[in-house]
PDB file of C-alpha atoms in Angstrom:
ATOM      1  CA  UNK A 111       2.719  68.355 -13.918  1.00  0.00           C
ATOM      2  CA  UNK A 112       5.430  66.564 -14.917  1.00  0.00           C
ATOM      3  CA  UNK A 113       3.167  62.951 -14.159  1.00  0.00           C
ATOM      4  CA  UNK A 114       1.500  62.002 -16.772  1.00  0.00           C
ATOM      5  CA  UNK A 115      -1.773  60.662 -17.262  1.00  0.00           C
ATOM      6  CA  UNK A 116      -2.768  57.231 -16.600  1.00  0.00           C
ATOM      7  CA  UNK A 117      -2.122  56.167 -20.011  1.00  0.00           C
ATOM      8  CA  UNK A 118       0.545  57.456 -21.229  1.00  0.00           C
ATOM      9  CA  UNK A 119       2.313  55.171 -21.356  1.00  0.00           C
ATOM     10  CA  UNK A 120       6.067  54.567 -24.246  1.00  0.00           C
ATOM     11  CA  UNK A 121       4.175  52.434 -25.830  1.00  0.00           C
ATOM     12  CA  UNK A 122       4.623  54.326 -29.380  1.00  0.00           C
ATOM     13  CA  UNK A 123       7.481  50.736 -30.267  1.00  0.00           C
ATOM     14  CA  UNK A 124       4.074  48.080 -30.538  1.00  0.00           C
ATOM     15  CA  UNK A 125       2.193  47.543 -33.730  1.00  0.00           C
ATOM     16  CA  UNK A 126      -1.406  49.512 -34.031  1.00  0.00           C
ATOM     17  CA  UNK A 127      -2.915  46.328 -33.080  1.00  0.00           C
ATOM     18  CA  UNK A 128      -0.615  46.072 -30.135  1.00  0.00           C
ATOM     19  CA  UNK A 129      -1.242  49.907 -28.727  1.00  0.00           C
ATOM     20  CA  UNK A 130      -4.973  49.522 -29.137  1.00  0.00           C
ATOM     21  CA  UNK A 131      -4.474  46.319 -26.939  1.00  0.00           C
ATOM     22  CA  UNK A 132      -2.754  47.744 -23.861  1.00  0.00           C
ATOM     23  CA  UNK A 133      -3.796  50.774 -23.176  1.00  0.00           C
ATOM     24  CA  UNK A 134      -7.635  49.213 -23.481  1.00  0.00           C
ATOM     25  CA  UNK A 135      -5.957  46.837 -20.863  1.00  0.00           C
ATOM     26  CA  UNK A 136      -5.543  49.683 -18.960  1.00  0.00           C
ATOM     27  CA  UNK A 137      -8.517  51.446 -18.560  1.00  0.00           C
ATOM     28  CA  UNK A 138     -10.787  48.388 -18.507  1.00  0.00           C
ATOM     29  CA  UNK A 139      -9.090  44.712 -17.862  1.00  0.00           C
ATOM     30  CA  UNK A 140     -11.341  42.859 -17.661  1.00  0.00           C
ATOM     31  CA  UNK A 141     -12.552  43.889 -22.014  1.00  0.00           C
ATOM     32  CA  UNK A 142      -9.561  42.122 -23.065  1.00  0.00           C
ATOM     33  CA  UNK A 143      -7.673  38.703 -23.057  1.00  0.00           C
ATOM     34  CA  UNK A 144      -5.646  39.558 -19.820  1.00  0.00           C
ATOM     35  CA  UNK A 145      -3.061  36.924 -20.385  1.00  0.00           C
ATOM     36  CA  UNK A 146      -2.061  38.435 -24.257  1.00  0.00           C
ATOM     37  CA  UNK A 147      -1.682  41.781 -22.773  1.00  0.00           C
ATOM     38  CA  UNK A 148       0.719  39.912 -20.471  1.00  0.00           C
ATOM     39  CA  UNK A 149       2.458  37.798 -22.811  1.00  0.00           C
ATOM     40  CA  UNK A 150       2.526  40.647 -24.620  1.00  0.00           C
ATOM     41  CA  UNK A 151       4.103  42.330 -22.311  1.00  0.00           C
ATOM     42  CA  UNK A 152       6.755  40.454 -20.657  1.00  0.00           C
ATOM     43  CA  UNK A 153       7.993  39.883 -24.448  1.00  0.00           C
ATOM     44  CA  UNK A 154       9.298  42.804 -25.319  1.00  0.00           C
ATOM     45  CA  UNK A 155      10.429  43.288 -21.617  1.00  0.00           C
ATOM     46  CA  UNK A 156      12.899  39.507 -22.165  1.00  0.00           C
ATOM     47  CA  UNK A 157      13.952  42.023 -25.976  1.00  0.00           C
ATOM     48  CA  UNK A 158      14.218  44.959 -24.361  1.00  0.00           C
ATOM     49  CA  UNK A 159      15.952  45.468 -21.306  1.00  0.00           C
ATOM     50  CA  UNK A 160      14.575  49.431 -21.150  1.00  0.00           C
ATOM     51  CA  UNK A 161      11.366  48.796 -22.024  1.00  0.00           C
ATOM     52  CA  UNK A 162      11.315  46.306 -18.541  1.00  0.00           C
ATOM     53  CA  UNK A 163      10.545  49.272 -16.309  1.00  0.00           C
ATOM     54  CA  UNK A 164       7.538  50.819 -18.125  1.00  0.00           C
ATOM     55  CA  UNK A 165       6.096  46.668 -18.212  1.00  0.00           C
ATOM     56  CA  UNK A 166       6.386  47.326 -14.472  1.00  0.00           C
ATOM     57  CA  UNK A 167       4.508  50.227 -13.957  1.00  0.00           C
ATOM     58  CA  UNK A 168       1.955  49.645 -16.985  1.00  0.00           C
ATOM     59  CA  UNK A 169       0.930  46.005 -15.335  1.00  0.00           C
ATOM     60  CA  UNK A 170       1.066  48.067 -11.714  1.00  0.00           C
ATOM     61  CA  UNK A 171      -1.691  49.711 -13.718  1.00  0.00           C
ATOM     62  CA  UNK A 172      -3.711  46.343 -14.794  1.00  0.00           C
ATOM     63  CA  UNK A 173      -3.127  45.335 -11.436  1.00  0.00           C
ATOM     64  CA  UNK A 174      -5.000  48.284  -9.272  1.00  0.00           C
ATOM     65  CA  UNK A 175      -8.322  47.304 -10.286  1.00  0.00           C
ATOM     66  CA  UNK A 176      -9.072  43.955  -9.184  1.00  0.00           C
ATOM     67  CA  UNK A 177      -7.137  41.441  -8.205  1.00  0.00           C
ATOM     68  CA  UNK A 178      -7.830  39.589 -11.359  1.00  0.00           C
ATOM     69  CA  UNK A 179      -5.596  40.766 -13.769  1.00  0.00           C
ATOM     70  CA  UNK A 180      -3.279  39.835 -11.471  1.00  0.00           C
ATOM     71  CA  UNK A 181      -4.366  35.257 -12.251  1.00  0.00           C
ATOM     72  CA  UNK A 182      -2.720  36.275 -15.798  1.00  0.00           C
ATOM     73  CA  UNK A 183       0.512  36.940 -14.640  1.00  0.00           C
ATOM     74  CA  UNK A 184       1.107  34.704 -12.726  1.00  0.00           C
ATOM     75  CA  UNK A 185       2.645  32.643 -16.351  1.00  0.00           C
ATOM     76  CA  UNK A 186       3.990  35.340 -17.698  1.00  0.00           C
ATOM     77  CA  UNK A 187       5.842  36.620 -14.157  1.00  0.00           C
ATOM     78  CA  UNK A 188       7.073  32.977 -13.423  1.00  0.00           C
ATOM     79  CA  UNK A 189       8.039  32.874 -16.977  1.00  0.00           C
ATOM     80  CA  UNK A 190      10.693  35.294 -15.765  1.00  0.00           C
ATOM     81  CA  UNK A 191      11.767  34.589 -12.771  1.00  0.00           C
ATOM     82  CA  UNK A 192      12.492  30.899 -14.476  1.00  0.00           C
ATOM     83  CA  UNK A 193      15.300  32.427 -16.699  1.00  0.00           C
ATOM     84  CA  UNK A 194      16.463  33.668 -14.429  1.00  0.00           C
ATOM     85  CA  UNK A 195      17.068  31.334 -12.530  1.00  0.00           C
ATOM     86  CA  UNK A 196      18.809  29.752 -15.550  1.00  0.00           C
ATOM     87  CA  UNK A 197      23.090  28.804 -15.196  1.00  0.00           C
ATOM     88  CA  UNK A 198      23.967  32.204 -17.488  1.00  0.00           C
ATOM     89  CA  UNK A 199      22.251  33.864 -16.317  1.00  0.00           C
ATOM     90  CA  UNK A 200      22.687  33.286 -12.856  1.00  0.00           C
ATOM     91  CA  UNK A 201      26.563  34.078 -13.836  1.00  0.00           C
ATOM     92  CA  UNK A 202      25.803  37.420 -13.789  1.00  0.00           C
ATOM     93  CA  UNK A 203      25.015  39.305  -9.834  1.00  0.00           C
ATOM     94  CA  UNK A 204      23.314  41.827 -11.549  1.00  0.00           C
ATOM     95  CA  UNK A 205      20.536  39.110 -12.212  1.00  0.00           C
ATOM     96  CA  UNK A 206      20.794  36.970  -9.542  1.00  0.00           C
ATOM     97  CA  UNK A 207      20.160  40.404  -7.073  1.00  0.00           C
ATOM     98  CA  UNK A 208      17.077  40.875  -9.506  1.00  0.00           C
ATOM     99  CA  UNK A 209      15.309  36.850  -9.496  1.00  0.00           C
ATOM    100  CA  UNK A 210      16.192  36.932  -5.179  1.00  0.00           C
ATOM    101  CA  UNK A 211      14.291  40.728  -5.726  1.00  0.00           C
ATOM    102  CA  UNK A 212      11.545  40.011  -6.619  1.00  0.00           C
ATOM    103  CA  UNK A 213      11.127  36.466  -5.458  1.00  0.00           C
ATOM    104  CA  UNK A 214      11.489  38.208  -1.717  1.00  0.00           C
ATOM    105  CA  UNK A 215       8.123  40.676  -3.505  1.00  0.00           C
ATOM    106  CA  UNK A 216       6.064  38.833  -4.851  1.00  0.00           C
ATOM    107  CA  UNK A 217       7.132  35.007  -3.884  1.00  0.00           C
ATOM    108  CA  UNK A 218       4.613  33.799  -1.409  1.00  0.00           C
ATOM    109  CA  UNK A 219       2.240  35.242  -3.428  1.00  0.00           C
ATOM    110  CA  UNK A 220       3.367  33.537  -6.697  1.00  0.00           C
ATOM    111  CA  UNK A 221       3.247  30.249  -4.887  1.00  0.00           C
ATOM    112  CA  UNK A 222      -0.292  30.447  -3.473  1.00  0.00           C
ATOM    113  CA  UNK A 223      -1.133  30.214  -7.264  1.00  0.00           C
ATOM    114  CA  UNK A 224       1.061  28.333  -8.357  1.00  0.00           C
ATOM    115  CA  UNK A 225       2.823  25.972  -6.440  1.00  0.00           C
ATOM    116  CA  UNK A 226       4.189  23.300  -8.538  1.00  0.00           C
ATOM    117  CA  UNK A 227       6.208  25.728 -10.984  1.00  0.00           C
ATOM    118  CA  UNK A 228       7.756  26.887  -7.611  1.00  0.00           C
ATOM    119  CA  UNK A 229       9.089  24.252  -6.331  1.00  0.00           C
ATOM    120  CA  UNK A 230       9.928  24.118  -9.754  1.00  0.00           C
ATOM    121  CA  UNK A 231      12.087  26.977  -9.806  1.00  0.00           C
ATOM    122  CA  UNK A 232      13.574  26.023  -6.674  1.00  0.00           C
ATOM    123  CA  UNK A 233      14.678  23.051  -8.263  1.00  0.00           C
ATOM    124  CA  UNK A 234      17.185  24.896 -10.629  1.00  0.00           C
ATOM    125  CA  UNK A 235      17.292  27.618  -7.916  1.00  0.00           C
ATOM    126  CA  UNK A 236      19.188  25.329  -5.816  1.00  0.00           C
ATOM    127  CA  UNK A 237      21.069  23.208  -8.899  1.00  0.00           C
ATOM    128  CA  UNK A 238      22.047  26.816  -9.828  1.00  0.00           C
ATOM    129  CA  UNK A 239      23.524  27.546  -6.133  1.00  0.00           C
ATOM    130  CA  UNK A 240      25.638  23.611  -6.590  1.00  0.00           C
ATOM    131  CA  UNK A 241      26.768  24.853 -10.133  1.00  0.00           C
ATOM    132  CA  UNK A 242      31.063  24.202  -9.541  1.00  0.00           C
ATOM    133  CA  UNK A 243      31.707  27.240 -11.458  1.00  0.00           C
ATOM    134  CA  UNK A 244      30.925  30.585 -12.682  1.00  0.00           C
ATOM    135  CA  UNK A 245      29.186  31.387  -9.951  1.00  0.00           C
ATOM    136  CA  UNK A 246      30.937  34.692  -7.292  1.00  0.00           C
ATOM    137  CA  UNK A 247      29.899  34.504  -3.877  1.00  0.00           C
ATOM    138  CA  UNK A 248      27.792  36.640  -3.573  1.00  0.00           C
ATOM    139  CA  UNK A 249      25.486  34.461  -6.232  1.00  0.00           C
ATOM    140  CA  UNK A 250      26.183  32.188  -4.072  1.00  0.00           C
ATOM    141  CA  UNK A 251      25.316  33.807  -0.463  1.00  0.00           C
ATOM    142  CA  UNK A 252      22.098  35.475  -2.083  1.00  0.00           C
ATOM    143  CA  UNK A 253      20.330  32.423  -3.862  1.00  0.00           C
ATOM    144  CA  UNK A 254      21.337  30.857  -0.169  1.00  0.00           C
ATOM    145  CA  UNK A 255      19.697  32.389   1.324  1.00  0.00           C
ATOM    146  CA  UNK A 256      16.945  32.951  -1.266  1.00  0.00           C
ATOM    147  CA  UNK A 257      16.390  29.082  -0.469  1.00  0.00           C
ATOM    148  CA  UNK A 258      16.170  29.805   2.868  1.00  0.00           C
ATOM    149  CA  UNK A 259      14.088  32.385   3.449  1.00  0.00           C
ATOM    150  CA  UNK A 260      11.599  30.483   1.316  1.00  0.00           C
ATOM    151  CA  UNK A 261      12.293  26.667   3.464  1.00  0.00           C
ATOM    152  CA  UNK A 262      10.402  29.978   6.627  1.00  0.00           C
ATOM    153  CA  UNK A 263       7.546  30.428   4.655  1.00  0.00           C
ATOM    154  CA  UNK A 264       8.765  33.380   3.481  1.00  0.00           C
ATOM    155  CA  UNK A 265       9.603  35.661   6.080  1.00  0.00           C
ATOM    156  CA  UNK A 266      13.171  35.850   7.059  1.00  0.00           C
ATOM    157  CA  UNK A 267      14.269  34.630  10.728  1.00  0.00           C
ATOM    158  CA  UNK A 268      16.686  36.424  13.221  1.00  0.00           C
ATOM    159  CA  UNK A 269      18.947  33.697  12.829  1.00  0.00           C
ATOM    160  CA  UNK A 270      19.379  34.646   9.222  1.00  0.00           C
ATOM    161  CA  UNK A 271      18.810  37.903   9.058  1.00  0.00           C
ATOM    162  CA  UNK A 272      22.083  38.024  11.279  1.00  0.00           C
ATOM    163  CA  UNK A 273      23.770  36.095   8.908  1.00  0.00           C
ATOM    164  CA  UNK A 274      23.682  37.589   5.503  1.00  0.00           C
ATOM    165  CA  UNK A 275      22.691  40.819   7.283  1.00  0.00           C
ATOM    166  CA  UNK A 276      25.569  41.838   9.988  1.00  0.00           C
ATOM    167  CA  UNK A 277      27.403  43.820   7.467  1.00  0.00           C
ATOM    168  CA  UNK A 278      25.036  45.956   7.060  1.00  0.00           C
ATOM    169  CA  UNK A 279      24.358  48.484  10.190  1.00  0.00           C
ATOM    170  CA  UNK A 280      20.600  49.288  11.025  1.00  0.00           C
TER     171      UNK A 280
END
């Protein structure tokens, strides 16, 4: 009670054909083109930030069937991360925080699936870190931390933990 059934997702804003595609993907991911599903979800999320949380729930439900759907999500997830690594996004602390948080969560797995795109993403992040103006101190700190996190094999070294989190009580 109170918890929605698996197929009760907020997809009313899509046309009927897309709604059916999403419903099928949620019930049987192998029966649809998952890259198309991922692109539909990502495109709608980029246009409607309120939908993003719902999109995350839907993607999570789809990949719970097996790990194959994850392959279809790699490029759309990279596309979102690349968008967050653009200079106009890096000037907003909330977007930098989102970028860094997602890289902490899925960066290592994404790199295993497509290391070249991760290299390209980190070129953008590095260049963004070096922007002469428009980056807050917190944004610079977050970008430096994620650069070091990746350089250390997606792990936080004791020295990095002490440096970045010394103000946070245990």
